[in-house]
Short mmCIF file of C-alpha atoms in Angstrom, two decimals:
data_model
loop_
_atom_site.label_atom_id
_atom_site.label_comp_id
_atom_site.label_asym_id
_atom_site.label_seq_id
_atom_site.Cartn_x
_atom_site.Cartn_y
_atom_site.Cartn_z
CA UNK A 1 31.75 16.27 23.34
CA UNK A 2 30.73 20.13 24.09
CA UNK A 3 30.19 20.90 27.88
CA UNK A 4 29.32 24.33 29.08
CA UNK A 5 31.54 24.78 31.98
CA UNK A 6 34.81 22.68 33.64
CA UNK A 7 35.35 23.27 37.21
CA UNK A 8 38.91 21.81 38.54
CA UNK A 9 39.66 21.48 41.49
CA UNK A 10 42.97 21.31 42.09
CA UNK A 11 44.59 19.67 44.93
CA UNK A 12 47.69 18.06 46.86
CA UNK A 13 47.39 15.21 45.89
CA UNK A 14 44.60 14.19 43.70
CA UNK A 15 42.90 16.76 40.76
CA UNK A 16 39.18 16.38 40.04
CA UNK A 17 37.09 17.77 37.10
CA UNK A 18 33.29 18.21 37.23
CA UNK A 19 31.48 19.21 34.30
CA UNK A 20 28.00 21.11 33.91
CA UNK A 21 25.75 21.12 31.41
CA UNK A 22 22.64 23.18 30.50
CA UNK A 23 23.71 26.31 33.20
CA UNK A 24 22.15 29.01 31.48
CA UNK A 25 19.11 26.93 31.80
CA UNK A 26 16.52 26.75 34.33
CA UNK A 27 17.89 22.95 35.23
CA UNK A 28 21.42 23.31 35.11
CA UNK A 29 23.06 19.42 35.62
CA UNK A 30 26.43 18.04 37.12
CA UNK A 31 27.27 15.81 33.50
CA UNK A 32 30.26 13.81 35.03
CA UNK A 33 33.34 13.89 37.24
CA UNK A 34 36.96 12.58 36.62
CA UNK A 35 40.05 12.57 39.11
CA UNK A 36 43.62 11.86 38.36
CA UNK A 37 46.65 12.11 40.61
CA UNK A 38 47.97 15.46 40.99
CA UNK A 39 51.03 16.14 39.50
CA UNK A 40 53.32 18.38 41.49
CA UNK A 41 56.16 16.24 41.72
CA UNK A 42 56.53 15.74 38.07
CA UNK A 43 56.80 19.44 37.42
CA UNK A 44 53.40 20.47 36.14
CA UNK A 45 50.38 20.20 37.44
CA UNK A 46 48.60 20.08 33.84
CA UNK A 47 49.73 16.51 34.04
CA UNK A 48 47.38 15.84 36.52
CA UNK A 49 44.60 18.37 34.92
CA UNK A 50 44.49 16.30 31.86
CA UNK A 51 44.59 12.73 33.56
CA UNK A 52 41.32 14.12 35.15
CA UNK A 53 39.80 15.06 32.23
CA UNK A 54 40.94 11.86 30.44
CA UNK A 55 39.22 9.67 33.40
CA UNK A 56 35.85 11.87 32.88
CA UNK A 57 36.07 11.19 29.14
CA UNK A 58 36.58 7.54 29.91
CA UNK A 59 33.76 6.80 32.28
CA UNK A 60 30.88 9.21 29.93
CA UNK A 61 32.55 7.56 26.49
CA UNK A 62 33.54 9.85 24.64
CA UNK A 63 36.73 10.46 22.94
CA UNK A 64 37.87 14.11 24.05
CA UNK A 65 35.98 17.08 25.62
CA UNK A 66 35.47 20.72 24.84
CA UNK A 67 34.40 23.36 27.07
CA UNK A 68 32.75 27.03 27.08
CA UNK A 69 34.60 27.98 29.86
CA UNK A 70 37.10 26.60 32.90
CA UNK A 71 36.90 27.38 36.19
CA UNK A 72 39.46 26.68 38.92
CA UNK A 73 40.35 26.00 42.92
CA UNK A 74 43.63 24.98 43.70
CA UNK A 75 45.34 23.91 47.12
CA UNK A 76 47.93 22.36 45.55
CA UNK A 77 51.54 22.57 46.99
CA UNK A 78 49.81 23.38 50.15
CA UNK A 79 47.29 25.42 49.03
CA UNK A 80 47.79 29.54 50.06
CA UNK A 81 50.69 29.49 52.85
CA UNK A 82 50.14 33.46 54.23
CA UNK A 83 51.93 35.15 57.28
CA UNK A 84 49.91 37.51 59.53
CA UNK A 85 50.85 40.50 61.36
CA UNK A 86 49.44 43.02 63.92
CA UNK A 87 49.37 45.51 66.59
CA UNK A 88 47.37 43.47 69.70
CA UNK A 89 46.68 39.81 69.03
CA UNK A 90 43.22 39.62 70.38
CA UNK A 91 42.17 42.37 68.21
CA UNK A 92 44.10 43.37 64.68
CA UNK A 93 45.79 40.07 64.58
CA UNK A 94 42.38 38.40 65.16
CA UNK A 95 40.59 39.80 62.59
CA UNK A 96 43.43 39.60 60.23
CA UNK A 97 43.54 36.18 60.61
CA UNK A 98 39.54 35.75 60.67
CA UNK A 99 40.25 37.04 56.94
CA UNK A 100 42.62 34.86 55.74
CA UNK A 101 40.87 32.07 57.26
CA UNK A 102 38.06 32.79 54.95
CA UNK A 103 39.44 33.35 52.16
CA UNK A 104 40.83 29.90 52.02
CA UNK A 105 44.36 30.51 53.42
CA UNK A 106 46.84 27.95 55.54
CA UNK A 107 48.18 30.49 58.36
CA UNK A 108 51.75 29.50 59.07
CA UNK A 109 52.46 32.39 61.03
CA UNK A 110 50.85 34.87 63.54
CA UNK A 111 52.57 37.62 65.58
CA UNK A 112 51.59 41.04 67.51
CA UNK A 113 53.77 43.92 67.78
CA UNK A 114 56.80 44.80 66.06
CA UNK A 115 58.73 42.31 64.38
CA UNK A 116 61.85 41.14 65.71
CA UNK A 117 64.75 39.81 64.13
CA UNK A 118 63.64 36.10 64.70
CA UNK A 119 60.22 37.36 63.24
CA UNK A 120 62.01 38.39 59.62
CA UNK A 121 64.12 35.34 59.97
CA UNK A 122 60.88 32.82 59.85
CA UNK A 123 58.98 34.65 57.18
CA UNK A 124 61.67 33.78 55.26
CA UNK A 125 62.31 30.34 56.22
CA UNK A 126 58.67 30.10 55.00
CA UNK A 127 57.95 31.96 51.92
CA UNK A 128 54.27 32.40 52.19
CA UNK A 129 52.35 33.14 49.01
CA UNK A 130 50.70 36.43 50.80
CA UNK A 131 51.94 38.51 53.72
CA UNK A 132 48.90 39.97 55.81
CA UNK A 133 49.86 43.46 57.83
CA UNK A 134 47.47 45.01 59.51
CA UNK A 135 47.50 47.04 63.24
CA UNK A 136 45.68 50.06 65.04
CA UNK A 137 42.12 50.85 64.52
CA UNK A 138 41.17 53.65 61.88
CA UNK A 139 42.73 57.06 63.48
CA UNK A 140 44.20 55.32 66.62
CA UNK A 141 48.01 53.83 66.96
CA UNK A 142 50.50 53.97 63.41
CA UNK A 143 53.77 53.14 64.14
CA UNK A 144 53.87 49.34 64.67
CA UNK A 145 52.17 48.79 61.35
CA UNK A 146 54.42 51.47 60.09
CA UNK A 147 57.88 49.90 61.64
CA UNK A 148 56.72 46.59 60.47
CA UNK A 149 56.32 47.52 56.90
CA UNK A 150 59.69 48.74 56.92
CA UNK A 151 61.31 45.23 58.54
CA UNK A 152 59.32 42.94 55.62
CA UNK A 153 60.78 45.67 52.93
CA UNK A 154 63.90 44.82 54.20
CA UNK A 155 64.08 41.26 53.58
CA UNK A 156 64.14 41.96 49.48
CA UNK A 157 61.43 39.18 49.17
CA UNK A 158 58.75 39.64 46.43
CA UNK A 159 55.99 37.81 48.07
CA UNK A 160 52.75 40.02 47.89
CA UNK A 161 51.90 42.34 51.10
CA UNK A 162 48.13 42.97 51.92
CA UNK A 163 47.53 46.27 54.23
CA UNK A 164 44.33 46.42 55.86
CA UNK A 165 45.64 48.42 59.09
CA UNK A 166 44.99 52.03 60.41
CA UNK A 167 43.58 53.85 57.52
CA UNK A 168 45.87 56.97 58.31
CA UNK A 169 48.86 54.70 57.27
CA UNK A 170 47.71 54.00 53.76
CA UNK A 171 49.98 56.88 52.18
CA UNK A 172 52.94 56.47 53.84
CA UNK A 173 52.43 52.68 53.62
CA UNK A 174 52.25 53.14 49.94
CA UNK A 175 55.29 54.97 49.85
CA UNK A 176 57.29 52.42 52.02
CA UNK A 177 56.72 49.71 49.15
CA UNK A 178 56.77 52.45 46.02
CA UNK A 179 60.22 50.79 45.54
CA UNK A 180 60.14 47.67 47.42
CA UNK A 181 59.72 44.41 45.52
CA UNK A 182 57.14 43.28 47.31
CA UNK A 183 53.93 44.01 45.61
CA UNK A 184 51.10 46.04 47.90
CA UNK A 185 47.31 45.95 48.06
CA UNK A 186 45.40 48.00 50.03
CA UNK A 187 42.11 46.79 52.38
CA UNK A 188 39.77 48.79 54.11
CA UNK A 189 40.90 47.99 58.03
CA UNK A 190 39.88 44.89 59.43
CA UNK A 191 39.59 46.56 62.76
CA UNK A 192 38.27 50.05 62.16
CA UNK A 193 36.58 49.93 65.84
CA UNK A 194 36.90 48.41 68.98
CA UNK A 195 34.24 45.18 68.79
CA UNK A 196 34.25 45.93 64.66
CA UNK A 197 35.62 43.18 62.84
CA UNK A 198 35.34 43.76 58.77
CA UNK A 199 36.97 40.97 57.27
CA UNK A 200 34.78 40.21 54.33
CA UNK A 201 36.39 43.01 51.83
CA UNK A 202 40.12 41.66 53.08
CA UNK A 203 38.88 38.01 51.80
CA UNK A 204 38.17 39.13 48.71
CA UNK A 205 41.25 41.26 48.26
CA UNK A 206 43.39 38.04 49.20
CA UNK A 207 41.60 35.80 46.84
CA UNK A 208 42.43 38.59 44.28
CA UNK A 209 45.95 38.74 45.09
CA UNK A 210 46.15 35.08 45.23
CA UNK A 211 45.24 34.45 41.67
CA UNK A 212 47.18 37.23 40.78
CA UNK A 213 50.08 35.21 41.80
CA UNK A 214 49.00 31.69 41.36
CA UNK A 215 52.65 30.26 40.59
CA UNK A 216 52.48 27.96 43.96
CA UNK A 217 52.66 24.85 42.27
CA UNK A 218 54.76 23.92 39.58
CA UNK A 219 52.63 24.66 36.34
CA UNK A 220 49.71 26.28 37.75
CA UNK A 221 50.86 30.02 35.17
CA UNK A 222 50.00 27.75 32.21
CA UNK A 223 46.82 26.79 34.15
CA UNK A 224 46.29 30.49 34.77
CA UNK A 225 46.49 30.68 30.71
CA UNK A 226 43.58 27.66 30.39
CA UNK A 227 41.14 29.33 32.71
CA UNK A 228 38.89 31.47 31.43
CA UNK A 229 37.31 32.88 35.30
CA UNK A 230 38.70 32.79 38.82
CA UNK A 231 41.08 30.29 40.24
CA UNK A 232 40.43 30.64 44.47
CA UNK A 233 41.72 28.47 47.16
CA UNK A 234 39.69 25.12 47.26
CA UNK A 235 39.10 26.25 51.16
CA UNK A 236 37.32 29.96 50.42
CA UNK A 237 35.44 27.87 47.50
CA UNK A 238 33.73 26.23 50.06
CA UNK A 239 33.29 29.21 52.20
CA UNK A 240 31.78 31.26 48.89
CA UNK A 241 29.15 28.15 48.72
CA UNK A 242 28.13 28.31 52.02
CA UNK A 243 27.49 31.85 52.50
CA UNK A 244 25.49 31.18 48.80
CA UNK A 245 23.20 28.49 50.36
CA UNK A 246 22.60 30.88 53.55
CA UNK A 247 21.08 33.42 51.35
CA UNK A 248 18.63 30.32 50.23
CA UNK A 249 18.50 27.85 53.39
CA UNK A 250 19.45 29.72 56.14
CA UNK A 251 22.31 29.72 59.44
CA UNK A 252 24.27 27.01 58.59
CA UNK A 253 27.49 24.94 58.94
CA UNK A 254 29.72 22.86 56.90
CA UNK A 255 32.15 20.24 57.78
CA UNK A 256 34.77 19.20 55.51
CA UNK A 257 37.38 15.75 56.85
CA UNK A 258 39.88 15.20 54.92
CA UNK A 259 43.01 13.15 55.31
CA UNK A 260 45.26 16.02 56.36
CA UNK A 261 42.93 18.20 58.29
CA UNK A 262 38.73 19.12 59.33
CA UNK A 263 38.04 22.38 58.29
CA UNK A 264 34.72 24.02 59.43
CA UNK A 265 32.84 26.55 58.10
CA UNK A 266 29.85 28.33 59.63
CA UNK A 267 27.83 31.27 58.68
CA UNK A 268 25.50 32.39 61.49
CA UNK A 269 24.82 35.72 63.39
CA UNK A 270 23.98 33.16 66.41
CA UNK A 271 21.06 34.39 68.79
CA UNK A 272 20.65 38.13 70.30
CA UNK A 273 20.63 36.42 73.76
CA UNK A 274 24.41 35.33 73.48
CA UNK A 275 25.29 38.49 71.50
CA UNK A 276 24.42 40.78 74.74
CA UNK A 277 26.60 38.75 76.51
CA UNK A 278 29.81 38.24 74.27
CA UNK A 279 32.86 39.26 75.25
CA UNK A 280 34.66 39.72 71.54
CA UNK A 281 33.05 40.28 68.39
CA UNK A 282 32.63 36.88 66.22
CA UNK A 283 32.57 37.40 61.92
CA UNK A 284 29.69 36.39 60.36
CA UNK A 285 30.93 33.77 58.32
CA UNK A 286 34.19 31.91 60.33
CA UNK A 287 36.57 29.30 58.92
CA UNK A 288 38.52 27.30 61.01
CA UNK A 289 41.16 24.67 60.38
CA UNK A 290 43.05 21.89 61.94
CA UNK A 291 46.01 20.56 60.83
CA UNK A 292 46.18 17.60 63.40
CA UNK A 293 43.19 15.89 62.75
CA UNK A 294 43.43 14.69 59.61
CA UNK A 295 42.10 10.77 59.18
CA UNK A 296 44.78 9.55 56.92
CA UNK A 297 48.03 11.82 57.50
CA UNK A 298 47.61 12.43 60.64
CA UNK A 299 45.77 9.58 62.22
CA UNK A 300 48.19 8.91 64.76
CA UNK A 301 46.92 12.27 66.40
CA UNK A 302 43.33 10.81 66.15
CA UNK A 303 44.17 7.83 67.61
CA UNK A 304 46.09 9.66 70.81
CA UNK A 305 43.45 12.14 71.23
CA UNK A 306 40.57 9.22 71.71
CA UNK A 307 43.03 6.61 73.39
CA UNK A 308 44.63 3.49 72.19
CA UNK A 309 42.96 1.65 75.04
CA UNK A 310 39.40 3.30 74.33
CA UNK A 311 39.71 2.67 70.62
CA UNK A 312 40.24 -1.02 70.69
CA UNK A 313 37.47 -1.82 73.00
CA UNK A 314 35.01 0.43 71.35
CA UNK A 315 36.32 -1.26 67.53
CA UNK A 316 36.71 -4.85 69.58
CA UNK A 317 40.33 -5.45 67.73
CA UNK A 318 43.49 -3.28 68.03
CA UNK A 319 43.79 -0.35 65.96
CA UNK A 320 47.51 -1.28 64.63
CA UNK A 321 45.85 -3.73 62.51
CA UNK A 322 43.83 -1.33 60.89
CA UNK A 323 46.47 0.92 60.48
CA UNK A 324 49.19 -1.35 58.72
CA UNK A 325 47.08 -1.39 55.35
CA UNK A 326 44.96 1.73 55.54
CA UNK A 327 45.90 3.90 52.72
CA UNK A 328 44.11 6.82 52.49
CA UNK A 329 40.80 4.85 50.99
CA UNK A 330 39.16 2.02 53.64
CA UNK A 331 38.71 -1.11 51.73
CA UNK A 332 38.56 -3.55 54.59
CA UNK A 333 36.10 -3.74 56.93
CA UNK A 334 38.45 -3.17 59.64
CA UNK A 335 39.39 -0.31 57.82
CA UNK A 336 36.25 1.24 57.25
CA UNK A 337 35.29 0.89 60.94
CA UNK A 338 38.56 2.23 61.91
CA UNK A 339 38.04 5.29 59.52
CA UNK A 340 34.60 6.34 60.28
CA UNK A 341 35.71 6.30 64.69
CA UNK A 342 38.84 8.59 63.49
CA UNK A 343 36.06 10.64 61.25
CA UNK A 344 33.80 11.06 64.15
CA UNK A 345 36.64 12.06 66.52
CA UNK A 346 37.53 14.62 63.93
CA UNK A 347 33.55 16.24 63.74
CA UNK A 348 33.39 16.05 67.32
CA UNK A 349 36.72 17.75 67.99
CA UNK A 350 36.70 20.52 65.11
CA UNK A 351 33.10 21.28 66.21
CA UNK A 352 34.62 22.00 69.74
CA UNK A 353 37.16 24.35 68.91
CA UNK A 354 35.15 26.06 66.32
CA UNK A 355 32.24 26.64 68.65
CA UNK A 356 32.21 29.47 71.66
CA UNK A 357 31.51 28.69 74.94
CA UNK A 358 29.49 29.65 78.06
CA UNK A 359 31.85 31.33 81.14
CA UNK A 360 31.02 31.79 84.55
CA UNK A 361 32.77 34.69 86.35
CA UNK A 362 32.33 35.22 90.16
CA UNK A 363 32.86 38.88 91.67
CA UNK A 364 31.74 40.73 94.36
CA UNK A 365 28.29 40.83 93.13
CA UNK A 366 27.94 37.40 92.53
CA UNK A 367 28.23 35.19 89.40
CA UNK A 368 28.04 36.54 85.98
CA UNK A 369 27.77 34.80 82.98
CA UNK A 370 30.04 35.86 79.49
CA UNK A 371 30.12 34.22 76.52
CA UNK A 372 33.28 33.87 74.12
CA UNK A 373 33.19 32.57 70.32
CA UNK A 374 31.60 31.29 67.69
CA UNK A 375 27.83 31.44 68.63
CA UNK A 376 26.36 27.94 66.80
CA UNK A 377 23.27 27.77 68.06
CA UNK A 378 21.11 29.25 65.35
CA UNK A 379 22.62 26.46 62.99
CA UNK A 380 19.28 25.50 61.40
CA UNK A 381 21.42 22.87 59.07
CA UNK A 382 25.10 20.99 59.15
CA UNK A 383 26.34 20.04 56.00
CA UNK A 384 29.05 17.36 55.13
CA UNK A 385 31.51 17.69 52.36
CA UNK A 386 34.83 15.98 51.26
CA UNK A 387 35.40 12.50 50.84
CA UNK A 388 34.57 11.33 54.54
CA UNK A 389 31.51 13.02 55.24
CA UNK A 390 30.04 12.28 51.52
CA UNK A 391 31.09 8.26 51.48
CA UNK A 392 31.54 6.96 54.68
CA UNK A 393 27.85 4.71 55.30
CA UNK A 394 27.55 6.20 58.68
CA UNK A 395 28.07 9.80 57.68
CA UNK A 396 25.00 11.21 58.97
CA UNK A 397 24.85 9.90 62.14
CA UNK A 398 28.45 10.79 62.86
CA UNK A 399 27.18 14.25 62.10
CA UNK A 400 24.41 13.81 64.94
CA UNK A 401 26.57 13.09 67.43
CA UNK A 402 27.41 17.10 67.44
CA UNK A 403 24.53 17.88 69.61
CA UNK A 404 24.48 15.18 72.12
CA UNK A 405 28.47 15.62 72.73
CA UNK A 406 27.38 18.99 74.80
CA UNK A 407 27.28 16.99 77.74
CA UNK A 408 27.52 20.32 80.05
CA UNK A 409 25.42 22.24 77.98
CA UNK A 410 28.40 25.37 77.83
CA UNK A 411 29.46 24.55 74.41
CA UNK A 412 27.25 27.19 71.52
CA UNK A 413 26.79 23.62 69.57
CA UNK A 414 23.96 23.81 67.11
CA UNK A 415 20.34 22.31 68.74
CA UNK A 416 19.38 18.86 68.47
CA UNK A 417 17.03 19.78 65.64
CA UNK A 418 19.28 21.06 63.38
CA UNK A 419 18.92 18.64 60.32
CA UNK A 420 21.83 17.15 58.48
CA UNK A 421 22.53 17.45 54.83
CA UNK A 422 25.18 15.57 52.91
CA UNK A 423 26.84 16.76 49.52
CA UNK A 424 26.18 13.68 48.08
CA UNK A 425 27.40 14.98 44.24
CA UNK A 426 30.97 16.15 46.66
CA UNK A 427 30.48 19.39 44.64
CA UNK A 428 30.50 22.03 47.06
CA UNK A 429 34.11 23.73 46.46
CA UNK A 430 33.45 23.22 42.30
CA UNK A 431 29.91 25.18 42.92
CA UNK A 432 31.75 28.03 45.23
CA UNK A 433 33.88 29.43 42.26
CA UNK A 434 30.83 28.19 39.67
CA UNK A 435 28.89 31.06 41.79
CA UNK A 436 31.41 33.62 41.12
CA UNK A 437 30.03 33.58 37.41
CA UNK A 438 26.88 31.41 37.43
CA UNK A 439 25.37 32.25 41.07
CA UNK A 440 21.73 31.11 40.05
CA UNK A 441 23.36 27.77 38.80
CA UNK A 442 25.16 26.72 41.31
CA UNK A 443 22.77 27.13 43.77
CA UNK A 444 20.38 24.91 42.09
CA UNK A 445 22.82 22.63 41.68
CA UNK A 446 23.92 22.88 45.70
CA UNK A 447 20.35 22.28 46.42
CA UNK A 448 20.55 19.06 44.15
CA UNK A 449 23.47 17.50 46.01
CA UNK A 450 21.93 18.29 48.94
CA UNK A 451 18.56 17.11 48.21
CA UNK A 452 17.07 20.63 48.66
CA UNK A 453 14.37 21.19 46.36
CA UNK A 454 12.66 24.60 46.61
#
């Protein structure tokens, strides 16, 4: 069987294929999806690539597959581990980390200043996959970023540095690492003015450098050698689809619950109103991730965060018994009602800390009113991806519950009328890298999972 494009997607722990057919056509189709277990721990994740595409030849019957060309996302082996560094944390280091955010990456480490000792000393207990330096605006303060790329040549790693600091420090950066082992690439600054964040061309640049040196994951050069287009972070694949279907649909925002962590994505300008009245500049499309709420790995921190007490009575047994023979996929009723409270805990607490908020300062003239973050309330649509918002039977309504969890009305949540959309195909990271090549495609396709017809 002949397919015109494989899209893998490439994870820690299970690897899933969806194939297209027809997408040079005007009604490009998802043919079929297969999964396999991901196979890190055997030395080479190909294992797992082909178990996926064995499992989508058995369930369409047919005996093998061939493909015009293979696409890729890949959080395997914990997906793009990256290190950030700047001059003042609520400004450089912010929008530094705004970019890697986007682009898909796991931040492991932030830090302002110069880098001590201890600093050095942690960046090498981790070995990120990138190292992000940035500091100063354009023309303003060089030596940190300076003294900084000296301390990370120092440590003889070769783990790829991205600049995107003071522009006045590009030559002599570039001479710092003319011998280093560390490989450079330069960014335009993602702080060129104060209240200017420009992260966009640093995402791209770290998505770049990341499949540059896609050797994460045990394998994943030979997978370089199978793919014909770009291999990105399953996280900015995501991103790249969202910020597609705002060009169609609209300010949006996109929840993804997975067993280890709830990422959210939005892409919104928010309202004027809030704007005149923000105290930091927000970017235009904003990732955030959290690593403790996660409704397999880490539902112990679910539980704790909506009370052992408060979960029983609201689930009317104790939630131990749900949690001695819950792995990963509910099969028991128990189970399932277990797994969709810990999936709403996880929207309503990622939308939280994602979301900006109304402040009320008091002064000599009286109360003024600020606001700080992401500004949400332009969100015309919330979509749900991954495989609790996409299965779970009360999916949409845990998605409603957004709105009416604004109790004091200071959160920037999106309005009641925002409507809800569900990736019912679970397609949304495959179509973010599909849109790399095949923009037109994708989005038709998006708006087919989604039940968006135009």
């Amino acid at each position: 069987m002949h397919v015109d494009v494989l899209v893998a997607e490439i994870g820690s722990t299970t690897t899933l294929v969806n194939a297209f057919q027809n997408i040079d056509g005007q009604d490009p189709v998802l043919w079929g999806q297969g999964q396999a277990p991901t196979s890190v721990l055997e030395g080479d994740v190909r294992v797992g690539l082909r178990g996926a595409i064995g499992d989508l030849c058995r369930k369409k019957g047919v005996e093998s597959l061939e493909y015009r060309d293979m696409l890729a996302t890949s959080s395997a082996a914990g997906g793009l581990k990256m290190t950030v560094h700047g001059l003042v944390y609520d400004m450089t280091v912010r929008a530094a980390r705004e970019a890697a955010l986007g682009a898909g990456a796991i931040i492991h480490m932030v830090s302002a200043g110069k880098l001590r000792r201890t600093d050095l000393e942690k960046i090498r207990e981790i070995q990120p996959n990138l190292i992000m330096l940035a500091g100063g605006v354009d023309h303003g303060e060089r030596d940190t970023a300076l003294d900084n790329a000296e301390a990370l040549c120092s440590l003889g790693l070769s783990i790829p540095v991205i600049y995107g600091g003071n522009i006045d420090n590009q030559d002599e950066i570039r001479l710092i690492f003319r011998d280093s082992t560390m490989p450079l690439y330069m960014v335009e600054n993602v702080y060129p003015r104060i209240d200017d964040l420009n992260v966009e061309p640093a995402r791209r640049v770290i998505q770049a450098a990341f499949e540059d040196h896609i050797i994460q994951a045990p394998g994943m050069e030979h997978v370089r050698d199978m793919v014909g287009g770009p291999i990105i972070p399953t996280p900015g694949a995501v991103m790249e689809c969202a910020k597609l279907l705002h060009g169609a649909i609209g300010d949006l925002m996109v929840l993804d619950v997975g067993g280890a962590t709830t990422d959210l994505h939005s892409v919104t300008a928010g309202s004027e109103e809030i704007s005149r009245i923000s105290i930091s500049p927000e970017p235009f499309a904003k990732r955030t991730v959290e690593g403790d709420l996660g409704v397999y790995v880490n539902m112990h921190n679910l539980v704790d965060l909506i009370g052992q007490d408060k979960l029983a009575s609201e689930l009317g047994f104790p939630p131990e018994e749900a949690m001695a023979t819950y792995k990963f996929i509910p099969k028991t009723e128990k189970e399932l009602q277990f797994v969709e409270r810990l999936t709403l805990e996880a929207v309503l607490q990622a939308t939280e800390r994602h979301a900006g908020h109304i402040r009320y300062i008091y002064g000599p003239s009286g109360r003024s009113t600020l606001a700080e973050g992401k500004d949400l309330t332009q969100v015309k649509y919330i979509i749900g991806t991954g495989g609790a918002l996409t299965r779970l039977p009360h999916r949409v309504e845990m998605m409603e519950a957004i709105a009416k969890h604004n109790e004091t009305g200071l959160f920037l949540f999106p309005p009641e009328t925002a409507a809800i959309l569900v990736d019912n195909d679970y397609i949304m990271a495959s179509l973010g890298v599909l849109s790399k090549q095949y923009p037109d495609a994708a989005l038709k396709l998006l708006q087919k999972s989604l039940h968006i017809f135009p």
